[in-house]
Amino acid sequence: MKIRTRFAPSPTGYMHIGNLRTALYEYLIAKHEGGDFILRIEDTDQERFVEGSIDVVLASLQKAGLVYDEGPDKDGGVGPYVQSERRDLYKKYAEELVEKGEAYYCFCDKDRLDTLRKHAETLKRPFKYDKHCLGLTKDEVAQKIAQGLPYVIRQNNPTEGQTVFEDAIFGKIAVDNQELEDMVLLKSDGLPTYNFANVVDDHLMNITHVVRGSEYLSSAPKYNRLYEAFGWEIPVYIHCPPIMKDAQHKLSKRTGDASFQDLLDQGLLPEAVVNYIALLGWSPEGNEEIFSLEELIGLFDYCRINKSPAIFDMNKLRWMNGQYLKRMNEDAFYEAARPYIAQVTQGCALDDRKIASVLHERTELLSEIPEQIAFLKQLPDYDPSLHVHKKMKTTLPIAHASLETAREVLLGLSDWSFDAIHDALLAQTKELGLKNGQMLWPLRTALSGVPFTPGGAFELADILGKEETLRRIDQGLALLAAALNEA
């Protein structure tokens, strides 16, 4: 049997992290076995539909590298792949269930349903429809339909016994039938509910494995009863643990958590995000954490998905993104970093490639580059005490003397290059019997005016050029002289 999975998002405007993980796991399950990955748009909830959302879904899958085999623009013979374009077939299947006694017409209006809900709230019980319309005869139903009364079709679930189902992650689960709601299958506007449409579509599209969040575990018995009522084969269920922002709160775009595009806008690489999200709830054998998409396809075993919630750790994702950036060759990193470097260097006589070379091993988020290198364009105002560093064994007098020495050495250089700067300064440091930090920390501080820089004194001097380096040293000497006079 060929494995077929489907990603079936609702077009609500963005691709949140949970959605992306679901799509990724479905893709990996299918591709691990040489199967098909299908994209289906579930737009039956027209109130939540956001214009342009389908384009967001398509763009997100493309950026993530999840190429679907069938979808709205790739007909595999079981389309259409947009639920609103399939609305006519759902009525047929809903009516078939009515004929079998597995569903019934419900004509209850909003007022009556609101009354039932308020009563349930008063009793502090979950709302459950009371099967009021189940006893209507065929003639009564026909008469109401002829009168043009609005109706829905509800699933007819038993109230006694249990429904048992199997999940690949959580194992065998039994649910008391009295807890099952007679859920609406077909709404009054003729569109199916999500719960009904996904069962019908999964069967008609030959879906073998269904991946979804563990919050849908409670709905699985209702789905199974539909499959059994039709006499259809039940797919393999794979319910994944939730992704949490912390121990108490789920990750949610609605509460301001980042979507996939938000992460990309922060300068994260799509490959790194996909790699990290694969590990939110799943782990391979061994300790390796960096995997290409092709490697994930080869390794992915859905039986290794965890039951426990996964915590979204932005620091871990930053680290992983940094690993991906480091593994890029110089040209690839330069192309990725250039737009961010240019935000600072545009209009300046600075070498973007030299800056990229310094940043390559020291960058975790591309979007942080402008802030990291802002000092290259303009030296910020800084306190001369920045030249003092306990670990580097620098004091104000040592910093002043070191800067004077560095200025003399650099002024005499005819070859302004990293190697020449490096060799000349270290030779003079050795000759004077100083520790490297006593010479280089004051110089780096004078050239940057900030406590942390992506490169050291040699790199900064090389990037800034001789004239600007000497100008900044002079400014540092003036600050230090004023501080020494005050002392």
Short mmCIF file of C-alpha atoms in Angstrom, two decimals:
data_model
loop_
_atom_site.label_atom_id
_atom_site.label_comp_id
_atom_site.label_asym_id
_atom_site.label_seq_id
_atom_site.Cartn_x
_atom_site.Cartn_y
_atom_site.Cartn_z
CA MET A 1 0.00 0.00 0.00
CA LYS A 2 1.38 3.38 -0.97
CA ILE A 3 1.70 5.85 1.91
CA ARG A 4 -0.31 9.03 1.34
CA THR A 5 -0.37 11.92 3.78
CA ARG A 6 -2.02 15.32 3.53
CA PHE A 7 -1.46 18.79 4.90
CA ALA A 8 -4.85 20.46 5.20
CA PRO A 9 -4.52 24.00 6.58
CA SER A 10 -7.29 26.52 7.00
CA PRO A 11 -6.51 29.75 5.09
CA THR A 12 -6.40 32.10 8.08
CA GLY A 13 -3.48 34.31 7.09
CA TYR A 14 -0.24 32.80 8.36
CA MET A 15 1.72 29.60 8.88
CA HIS A 16 2.21 29.15 12.60
CA ILE A 17 4.86 26.84 14.01
CA GLY A 18 2.44 24.04 14.91
CA ASN A 19 1.08 24.02 11.36
CA LEU A 20 4.56 23.89 9.90
CA ARG A 21 5.52 20.96 12.14
CA THR A 22 2.38 19.08 11.08
CA ALA A 23 3.20 19.69 7.42
CA LEU A 24 6.81 18.65 7.96
CA TYR A 25 5.95 15.40 9.76
CA GLU A 26 3.39 14.50 7.09
CA TYR A 27 5.96 15.22 4.38
CA LEU A 28 8.65 13.15 6.13
CA ILE A 29 6.31 10.20 6.77
CA ALA A 30 5.32 10.09 3.12
CA LYS A 31 8.79 10.61 1.66
CA HIS A 32 10.46 8.18 4.07
CA GLU A 33 8.37 5.44 2.45
CA GLY A 34 8.43 6.85 -1.09
CA GLY A 35 4.81 7.97 -0.78
CA ASP A 36 2.75 11.01 -1.74
CA PHE A 37 2.34 14.27 0.14
CA ILE A 38 -0.91 16.09 -0.66
CA LEU A 39 -1.93 19.69 -0.03
CA ARG A 40 -5.63 20.30 0.63
CA ILE A 41 -7.11 23.66 1.57
CA GLU A 42 -9.85 23.35 4.21
CA ASP A 43 -11.83 26.57 3.76
CA THR A 44 -15.26 25.48 4.95
CA ASP A 45 -15.16 28.07 7.75
CA GLN A 46 -15.72 31.08 5.54
CA GLU A 47 -15.90 33.47 8.50
CA ARG A 48 -12.22 32.88 9.25
CA PHE A 49 -11.09 33.02 5.63
CA VAL A 50 -8.41 35.66 5.02
CA GLU A 51 -7.81 36.91 1.49
CA GLY A 52 -4.38 35.87 0.21
CA SER A 53 -3.97 33.11 2.80
CA ILE A 54 -3.65 30.34 0.23
CA ASP A 55 -0.72 32.21 -1.29
CA VAL A 56 0.85 32.36 2.18
CA VAL A 57 0.49 28.58 2.54
CA LEU A 58 2.00 27.93 -0.88
CA ALA A 59 4.90 30.33 -0.27
CA SER A 60 5.59 28.86 3.19
CA LEU A 61 5.74 25.30 1.89
CA GLN A 62 8.06 26.40 -0.91
CA LYS A 63 10.42 28.21 1.50
CA ALA A 64 10.44 25.18 3.79
CA GLY A 65 11.28 22.88 0.87
CA LEU A 66 8.13 20.78 1.33
CA VAL A 67 7.16 20.01 -2.25
CA TYR A 68 3.69 18.49 -2.47
CA ASP A 69 2.80 15.86 -5.07
CA GLU A 70 -0.84 16.86 -5.41
CA GLY A 71 -2.68 20.06 -4.59
CA PRO A 72 -4.78 22.92 -5.95
CA ASP A 73 -2.34 23.41 -8.81
CA LYS A 74 -1.28 19.75 -9.17
CA ASP A 75 -4.24 17.50 -9.93
CA GLY A 76 -3.56 13.89 -9.07
CA GLY A 77 -7.01 12.67 -10.04
CA VAL A 78 -8.79 13.06 -6.69
CA GLY A 79 -9.40 16.82 -6.74
CA PRO A 80 -10.58 19.46 -6.37
CA TYR A 81 -8.14 20.11 -3.51
CA VAL A 82 -10.03 23.09 -2.08
CA GLN A 83 -12.97 22.05 0.11
CA SER A 84 -15.28 24.88 -0.93
CA GLU A 85 -15.03 23.50 -4.47
CA ARG A 86 -16.19 20.08 -3.23
CA ARG A 87 -19.31 21.21 -1.35
CA ASP A 88 -21.79 19.26 -3.48
CA LEU A 89 -20.34 15.87 -2.64
CA TYR A 90 -20.54 16.32 1.15
CA LYS A 91 -24.33 16.58 1.12
CA LYS A 92 -24.53 13.24 -0.66
CA TYR A 93 -22.46 11.52 2.02
CA ALA A 94 -24.29 13.23 4.88
CA GLU A 95 -27.61 12.07 3.48
CA GLU A 96 -26.22 8.54 3.13
CA LEU A 97 -25.52 8.55 6.86
CA VAL A 98 -29.08 9.73 7.54
CA GLU A 99 -30.40 6.77 5.56
CA LYS A 100 -28.26 4.45 7.66
CA GLY A 101 -29.47 5.96 10.92
CA GLU A 102 -25.96 7.26 11.67
CA ALA A 103 -27.03 10.89 11.29
CA TYR A 104 -30.22 12.97 11.48
CA TYR A 105 -31.68 16.32 10.47
CA CYS A 106 -31.75 18.97 13.18
CA PHE A 107 -33.98 22.05 12.91
CA CYS A 108 -33.22 23.58 16.32
CA ASP A 109 -32.78 27.33 16.07
CA LYS A 110 -30.11 29.47 17.71
CA ASP A 111 -32.32 30.44 20.65
CA ARG A 112 -32.93 26.84 21.66
CA LEU A 113 -29.23 25.95 21.32
CA ASP A 114 -28.25 29.00 23.38
CA THR A 115 -30.66 27.90 26.07
CA LEU A 116 -29.07 24.45 26.14
CA ARG A 117 -25.61 26.00 26.41
CA LYS A 118 -26.63 28.27 29.29
CA HIS A 119 -28.17 25.32 31.07
CA ALA A 120 -24.93 23.36 30.66
CA GLU A 121 -22.94 26.31 32.01
CA THR A 122 -25.23 26.55 35.02
CA LEU A 123 -24.65 22.87 35.75
CA LYS A 124 -20.94 23.30 34.97
CA ARG A 125 -21.08 20.59 32.34
CA PRO A 126 -19.75 20.52 28.79
CA PHE A 127 -22.41 21.44 26.25
CA LYS A 128 -23.97 18.43 24.55
CA TYR A 129 -26.88 18.48 22.15
CA ASP A 130 -29.87 16.60 23.58
CA LYS A 131 -30.90 14.69 20.40
CA HIS A 132 -34.15 16.69 20.35
CA CYS A 133 -34.63 16.21 16.61
CA LEU A 134 -33.57 12.57 16.44
CA GLY A 135 -37.16 11.41 16.84
CA LEU A 136 -38.55 13.28 13.83
CA THR A 137 -40.16 10.98 11.26
CA LYS A 138 -39.22 11.07 7.59
CA ASP A 139 -42.50 12.80 6.82
CA GLU A 140 -41.90 15.45 9.48
CA VAL A 141 -38.41 16.06 8.15
CA ALA A 142 -39.66 16.31 4.58
CA GLN A 143 -42.38 18.72 5.62
CA LYS A 144 -39.94 21.02 7.44
CA ILE A 145 -37.54 21.00 4.50
CA ALA A 146 -40.43 21.80 2.13
CA GLN A 147 -41.32 24.75 4.37
CA GLY A 148 -37.79 26.07 3.85
CA LEU A 149 -36.79 25.73 7.49
CA PRO A 150 -33.01 25.89 7.97
CA TYR A 151 -31.41 22.70 9.20
CA VAL A 152 -28.13 20.96 9.91
CA ILE A 153 -27.28 17.28 9.76
CA ARG A 154 -25.88 15.85 13.00
CA GLN A 155 -23.98 12.67 13.67
CA ASN A 156 -25.97 10.14 15.69
CA ASN A 157 -23.59 8.84 18.33
CA PRO A 158 -24.53 6.17 20.86
CA THR A 159 -24.94 7.08 24.52
CA GLU A 160 -23.88 3.74 25.99
CA GLY A 161 -20.74 1.64 25.81
CA GLN A 162 -17.29 2.72 24.63
CA THR A 163 -15.51 3.57 21.41
CA VAL A 164 -11.93 2.32 21.28
CA PHE A 165 -9.31 3.56 18.84
CA GLU A 166 -5.59 3.16 18.27
CA ASP A 167 -3.09 5.98 17.99
CA ALA A 168 0.49 5.39 16.83
CA ILE A 169 1.89 7.58 19.62
CA PHE A 170 -0.59 7.29 22.50
CA GLY A 171 -1.61 3.67 21.94
CA LYS A 172 -5.10 2.29 22.58
CA ILE A 173 -7.59 4.81 23.93
CA ALA A 174 -11.14 4.10 25.09
CA VAL A 175 -13.79 6.82 25.32
CA ASP A 176 -17.20 6.48 26.95
CA ASN A 177 -19.84 7.05 24.28
CA GLN A 178 -21.91 9.19 26.63
CA GLU A 179 -19.15 11.81 26.26
CA LEU A 180 -19.49 11.97 22.48
CA GLU A 181 -21.26 15.00 21.10
CA ASP A 182 -23.64 14.62 18.16
CA MET A 183 -21.46 16.94 16.12
CA VAL A 184 -22.79 18.86 13.14
CA LEU A 185 -21.72 17.27 9.86
CA LEU A 186 -23.44 19.59 7.39
CA LYS A 187 -24.10 23.22 8.29
CA SER A 188 -27.20 25.20 7.37
CA ASP A 189 -25.34 26.92 4.52
CA GLY A 190 -24.69 23.54 2.91
CA LEU A 191 -21.00 23.51 3.74
CA PRO A 192 -19.57 20.65 5.80
CA THR A 193 -17.90 21.13 9.15
CA TYR A 194 -14.18 20.53 9.39
CA ASN A 195 -14.79 17.31 11.30
CA PHE A 196 -16.97 15.80 8.58
CA ALA A 197 -15.17 17.10 5.52
CA ASN A 198 -11.76 15.85 6.57
CA VAL A 199 -13.09 12.30 7.02
CA VAL A 200 -14.81 12.26 3.62
CA ASP A 201 -11.86 13.89 1.86
CA ASP A 202 -9.24 11.68 3.54
CA HIS A 203 -11.12 8.62 2.31
CA LEU A 204 -11.69 9.88 -1.21
CA MET A 205 -8.06 11.01 -1.49
CA ASN A 206 -6.78 7.64 -0.20
CA ILE A 207 -4.99 9.14 2.80
CA THR A 208 -3.27 6.42 4.82
CA HIS A 209 -1.72 8.42 7.68
CA VAL A 210 -3.27 11.40 9.46
CA VAL A 211 -1.03 13.66 11.53
CA ARG A 212 -2.54 16.23 13.87
CA GLY A 213 -2.16 17.75 17.32
CA SER A 214 -2.98 15.78 20.45
CA GLU A 215 -5.83 18.23 21.16
CA TYR A 216 -7.77 16.26 18.51
CA LEU A 217 -7.48 12.97 20.40
CA SER A 218 -10.95 13.48 21.85
CA SER A 219 -12.40 13.85 18.34
CA ALA A 220 -10.90 10.62 17.01
CA PRO A 221 -13.79 8.40 18.26
CA LYS A 222 -16.30 10.53 16.34
CA TYR A 223 -14.16 10.25 13.21
CA ASN A 224 -13.86 6.52 13.64
CA ARG A 225 -17.61 6.13 13.97
CA LEU A 226 -17.98 7.91 10.64
CA TYR A 227 -15.44 5.63 8.97
CA GLU A 228 -17.19 2.58 10.38
CA ALA A 229 -20.63 3.86 9.38
CA PHE A 230 -19.47 4.18 5.77
CA GLY A 231 -17.54 0.91 5.90
CA TRP A 232 -14.28 2.72 5.10
CA GLU A 233 -10.77 1.79 6.26
CA ILE A 234 -9.55 3.90 9.18
CA PRO A 235 -6.19 5.62 8.55
CA VAL A 236 -3.23 5.47 10.90
CA TYR A 237 -3.59 8.23 13.50
CA ILE A 238 -0.47 10.08 14.65
CA HIS A 239 -1.30 12.64 17.32
CA CYS A 240 1.61 14.95 18.16
CA PRO A 241 2.26 16.68 21.50
CA PRO A 242 1.66 20.43 21.69
CA ILE A 243 4.44 22.98 21.17
CA MET A 244 4.72 25.15 24.27
CA LYS A 245 6.30 28.54 24.88
CA ASP A 246 6.83 27.48 28.50
CA ALA A 247 5.56 24.84 30.91
CA GLN A 248 2.08 26.39 31.11
CA HIS A 249 1.37 28.12 27.81
CA LYS A 250 1.01 26.76 24.28
CA LEU A 251 2.77 28.51 21.46
CA SER A 252 0.17 30.58 19.63
CA LYS A 253 0.28 33.26 16.97
CA ARG A 254 -2.87 34.72 18.52
CA THR A 255 -0.91 35.60 21.66
CA GLY A 256 1.94 37.18 19.73
CA ASP A 257 4.21 34.19 19.15
CA ALA A 258 6.19 34.10 15.93
CA SER A 259 4.86 32.55 12.75
CA PHE A 260 7.15 30.87 10.23
CA GLN A 261 7.43 34.08 8.21
CA ASP A 262 8.13 36.08 11.38
CA LEU A 263 11.11 33.83 12.06
CA LEU A 264 12.39 34.27 8.51
CA ASP A 265 11.97 38.04 8.86
CA GLN A 266 14.18 37.89 11.94
CA GLY A 267 16.99 36.57 9.79
CA LEU A 268 16.59 32.87 10.44
CA LEU A 269 17.28 30.48 7.58
CA PRO A 270 14.32 28.32 6.50
CA GLU A 271 16.54 25.21 6.57
CA ALA A 272 17.47 25.90 10.20
CA VAL A 273 13.84 26.50 11.21
CA VAL A 274 12.73 23.27 9.53
CA ASN A 275 15.58 21.33 11.19
CA TYR A 276 14.70 22.75 14.61
CA ILE A 277 10.96 22.18 14.26
CA ALA A 278 11.57 18.55 13.28
CA LEU A 279 13.08 18.07 16.74
CA LEU A 280 10.10 19.59 18.57
CA GLY A 281 8.49 16.34 19.62
CA TRP A 282 10.67 13.89 17.68
CA SER A 283 14.20 12.67 18.20
CA PRO A 284 16.44 10.41 16.13
CA GLU A 285 18.87 7.89 17.50
CA GLY A 286 22.20 9.34 18.59
CA ASN A 287 23.14 12.88 19.60
CA GLU A 288 23.36 14.61 16.21
CA GLU A 289 21.01 17.58 15.84
CA ILE A 290 21.89 19.17 12.51
CA PHE A 291 20.11 17.49 9.59
CA SER A 292 19.32 18.47 6.04
CA LEU A 293 15.80 17.81 4.78
CA GLU A 294 17.09 14.81 2.81
CA GLU A 295 18.73 13.42 5.93
CA LEU A 296 15.50 13.88 7.88
CA ILE A 297 13.62 11.95 5.19
CA GLY A 298 15.99 9.03 5.61
CA LEU A 299 15.89 9.09 9.42
CA PHE A 300 12.30 9.93 10.21
CA ASP A 301 10.44 7.23 12.13
CA TYR A 302 7.12 8.52 13.43
CA CYS A 303 7.14 5.92 16.19
CA ARG A 304 9.85 8.04 17.83
CA ILE A 305 7.49 11.01 18.25
CA ASN A 306 7.19 11.85 21.95
CA LYS A 307 4.06 12.09 24.05
CA SER A 308 5.37 14.96 26.16
CA PRO A 309 4.91 18.60 25.13
CA ALA A 310 7.82 20.25 23.35
CA ILE A 311 9.18 23.61 24.51
CA PHE A 312 10.00 26.13 21.81
CA ASP A 313 13.42 27.47 22.79
CA MET A 314 14.41 30.53 20.79
CA ASN A 315 17.96 30.38 22.12
CA LYS A 316 18.34 26.82 20.81
CA LEU A 317 16.94 27.89 17.44
CA ARG A 318 19.39 30.82 17.34
CA TRP A 319 22.25 28.43 18.05
CA MET A 320 21.11 26.06 15.33
CA ASN A 321 20.76 28.93 12.86
CA GLY A 322 24.31 29.96 13.73
CA GLN A 323 25.51 26.44 12.92
CA TYR A 324 23.86 26.65 9.51
CA LEU A 325 25.44 30.05 8.84
CA LYS A 326 28.89 28.75 9.81
CA ARG A 327 28.55 25.80 7.43
CA MET A 328 27.89 28.11 4.49
CA ASN A 329 30.80 28.78 2.17
CA GLU A 330 32.06 32.36 2.12
CA ASP A 331 30.18 33.34 -1.03
CA ALA A 332 26.86 31.95 0.20
CA PHE A 333 27.20 33.70 3.56
CA TYR A 334 28.13 36.97 1.87
CA GLU A 335 25.02 36.82 -0.32
CA ALA A 336 22.83 36.10 2.73
CA ALA A 337 24.43 38.81 4.89
CA ARG A 338 24.95 41.51 2.24
CA PRO A 339 21.47 43.13 2.49
CA TYR A 340 21.90 43.50 6.25
CA ILE A 341 25.47 44.80 5.98
CA ALA A 342 24.40 47.30 3.33
CA GLN A 343 21.93 48.87 5.77
CA VAL A 344 25.00 50.23 7.59
CA THR A 345 27.65 50.58 4.89
CA GLN A 346 25.62 52.14 2.09
CA GLY A 347 27.38 55.37 1.16
CA CYS A 348 30.51 54.46 3.18
CA ALA A 349 33.93 53.47 1.88
CA LEU A 350 33.85 50.12 3.67
CA ASP A 351 34.48 46.67 2.20
CA ASP A 352 31.30 44.60 2.66
CA ARG A 353 33.14 41.36 1.93
CA LYS A 354 35.68 41.97 4.69
CA ILE A 355 32.83 42.70 7.08
CA ALA A 356 31.03 39.52 6.02
CA SER A 357 34.21 37.52 6.59
CA VAL A 358 34.43 38.83 10.16
CA LEU A 359 30.73 38.13 10.80
CA HIS A 360 30.70 34.62 9.33
CA GLU A 361 31.74 32.71 12.45
CA ARG A 362 30.05 35.10 14.85
CA THR A 363 26.48 35.50 13.60
CA GLU A 364 23.39 33.66 14.82
CA LEU A 365 20.69 35.96 13.42
CA LEU A 366 21.17 37.87 10.18
CA SER A 367 18.77 40.58 11.32
CA GLU A 368 21.12 41.47 14.19
CA ILE A 369 23.97 42.36 11.83
CA PRO A 370 23.08 46.07 11.42
CA GLU A 371 23.14 46.61 15.18
CA GLN A 372 26.35 44.60 15.54
CA ILE A 373 28.26 46.70 13.02
CA ALA A 374 26.63 50.12 13.46
CA PHE A 375 29.86 51.41 15.07
CA LEU A 376 31.70 50.95 11.76
CA LYS A 377 29.71 53.78 10.21
CA GLN A 378 29.89 56.09 13.18
CA LEU A 379 31.87 55.78 16.38
CA PRO A 380 29.41 56.10 19.27
CA ASP A 381 30.04 58.28 22.29
CA TYR A 382 31.59 56.12 24.99
CA ASP A 383 33.01 56.42 28.47
CA PRO A 384 36.83 56.12 28.67
CA SER A 385 36.38 53.59 31.49
CA LEU A 386 35.48 51.14 28.73
CA HIS A 387 39.23 50.90 28.08
CA VAL A 388 39.69 49.42 31.55
CA HIS A 389 39.29 45.64 31.65
CA LYS A 390 40.22 43.56 34.68
CA LYS A 391 40.76 40.32 32.74
CA MET A 392 42.89 42.09 30.13
CA LYS A 393 44.84 43.79 32.96
CA THR A 394 44.31 47.26 31.57
CA THR A 395 44.11 50.50 33.56
CA LEU A 396 43.63 54.05 32.29
CA PRO A 397 47.41 54.70 32.20
CA ILE A 398 48.14 51.36 30.49
CA ALA A 399 45.34 51.96 27.95
CA HIS A 400 46.69 55.44 27.15
CA ALA A 401 50.26 54.19 26.74
CA SER A 402 49.15 51.24 24.62
CA LEU A 403 47.10 53.45 22.32
CA GLU A 404 50.03 55.80 21.85
CA THR A 405 52.25 52.85 20.94
CA ALA A 406 49.63 51.37 18.60
CA ARG A 407 49.25 54.73 16.85
CA GLU A 408 52.99 55.00 16.26
CA VAL A 409 53.20 51.45 14.91
CA LEU A 410 50.16 51.81 12.62
CA LEU A 411 51.20 55.26 11.36
CA GLY A 412 54.41 53.75 10.05
CA LEU A 413 52.74 50.95 8.11
CA SER A 414 52.87 51.24 4.32
CA ASP A 415 51.06 47.91 3.81
CA TRP A 416 47.60 48.25 5.35
CA SER A 417 46.36 44.67 5.56
CA PHE A 418 45.22 42.30 8.28
CA ASP A 419 48.52 40.38 8.27
CA ALA A 420 50.66 43.51 8.36
CA ILE A 421 48.62 45.04 11.19
CA HIS A 422 48.65 41.75 13.11
CA ASP A 423 52.39 41.16 12.80
CA ALA A 424 53.45 44.74 13.57
CA LEU A 425 51.29 45.13 16.68
CA LEU A 426 52.13 41.73 18.16
CA ALA A 427 55.86 42.29 17.56
CA GLN A 428 55.72 45.62 19.39
CA THR A 429 53.64 44.08 22.20
CA LYS A 430 56.22 41.35 22.67
CA GLU A 431 59.09 43.81 22.59
CA LEU A 432 57.50 45.91 25.34
CA GLY A 433 56.79 42.82 27.47
CA LEU A 434 53.05 43.45 27.49
CA LYS A 435 50.27 40.89 27.45
CA ASN A 436 48.36 40.87 24.16
CA GLY A 437 45.18 42.07 25.86
CA GLN A 438 46.94 45.12 27.28
CA MET A 439 47.67 46.31 23.76
CA LEU A 440 44.66 45.02 21.86
CA TRP A 441 41.76 45.73 24.25
CA PRO A 442 42.34 49.50 24.37
CA LEU A 443 42.76 49.52 20.58
CA ARG A 444 39.58 47.56 19.94
CA THR A 445 37.69 49.83 22.33
CA ALA A 446 38.99 52.96 20.63
CA LEU A 447 38.01 51.62 17.20
CA SER A 448 34.51 50.52 18.20
CA GLY A 449 33.36 52.41 21.29
CA VAL A 450 31.37 49.32 22.34
CA PRO A 451 32.19 46.41 24.70
CA PHE A 452 31.41 43.65 22.18
CA THR A 453 32.37 43.50 18.51
CA PRO A 454 32.16 40.75 15.88
CA GLY A 455 35.89 41.05 15.22
CA GLY A 456 39.06 41.90 17.09
CA ALA A 457 41.39 44.89 16.84
CA PHE A 458 43.20 43.59 13.76
CA GLU A 459 40.01 42.97 11.78
CA LEU A 460 38.48 46.30 12.77
CA ALA A 461 41.56 48.29 11.79
CA ASP A 462 41.73 46.47 8.45
CA ILE A 463 38.05 47.18 7.73
CA LEU A 464 38.12 50.84 8.84
CA GLY A 465 41.25 51.70 6.88
CA LYS A 466 44.32 53.60 7.99
CA GLU A 467 42.91 57.12 8.05
CA GLU A 468 39.76 56.27 10.04
CA THR A 469 41.70 53.98 12.39
CA LEU A 470 44.16 56.74 13.28
CA ARG A 471 41.33 59.25 13.70
CA ARG A 472 39.54 56.97 16.17
CA ILE A 473 42.75 56.29 18.06
CA ASP A 474 43.30 60.04 18.41
CA GLN A 475 39.77 60.41 19.76
CA GLY A 476 40.41 57.60 22.25
CA LEU A 477 43.68 59.20 23.38
CA ALA A 478 41.88 62.49 23.98
CA LEU A 479 39.23 60.79 26.08
CA LEU A 480 41.83 58.91 28.11
CA ALA A 481 43.97 62.04 28.63
CA ALA A 482 40.95 63.94 29.97
CA ALA A 483 40.08 61.04 32.29
CA LEU A 484 43.66 60.83 33.60
CA ASN A 485 43.71 64.58 34.25
CA GLU A 486 40.47 64.31 36.22
CA ALA A 487 41.88 61.41 38.20
#
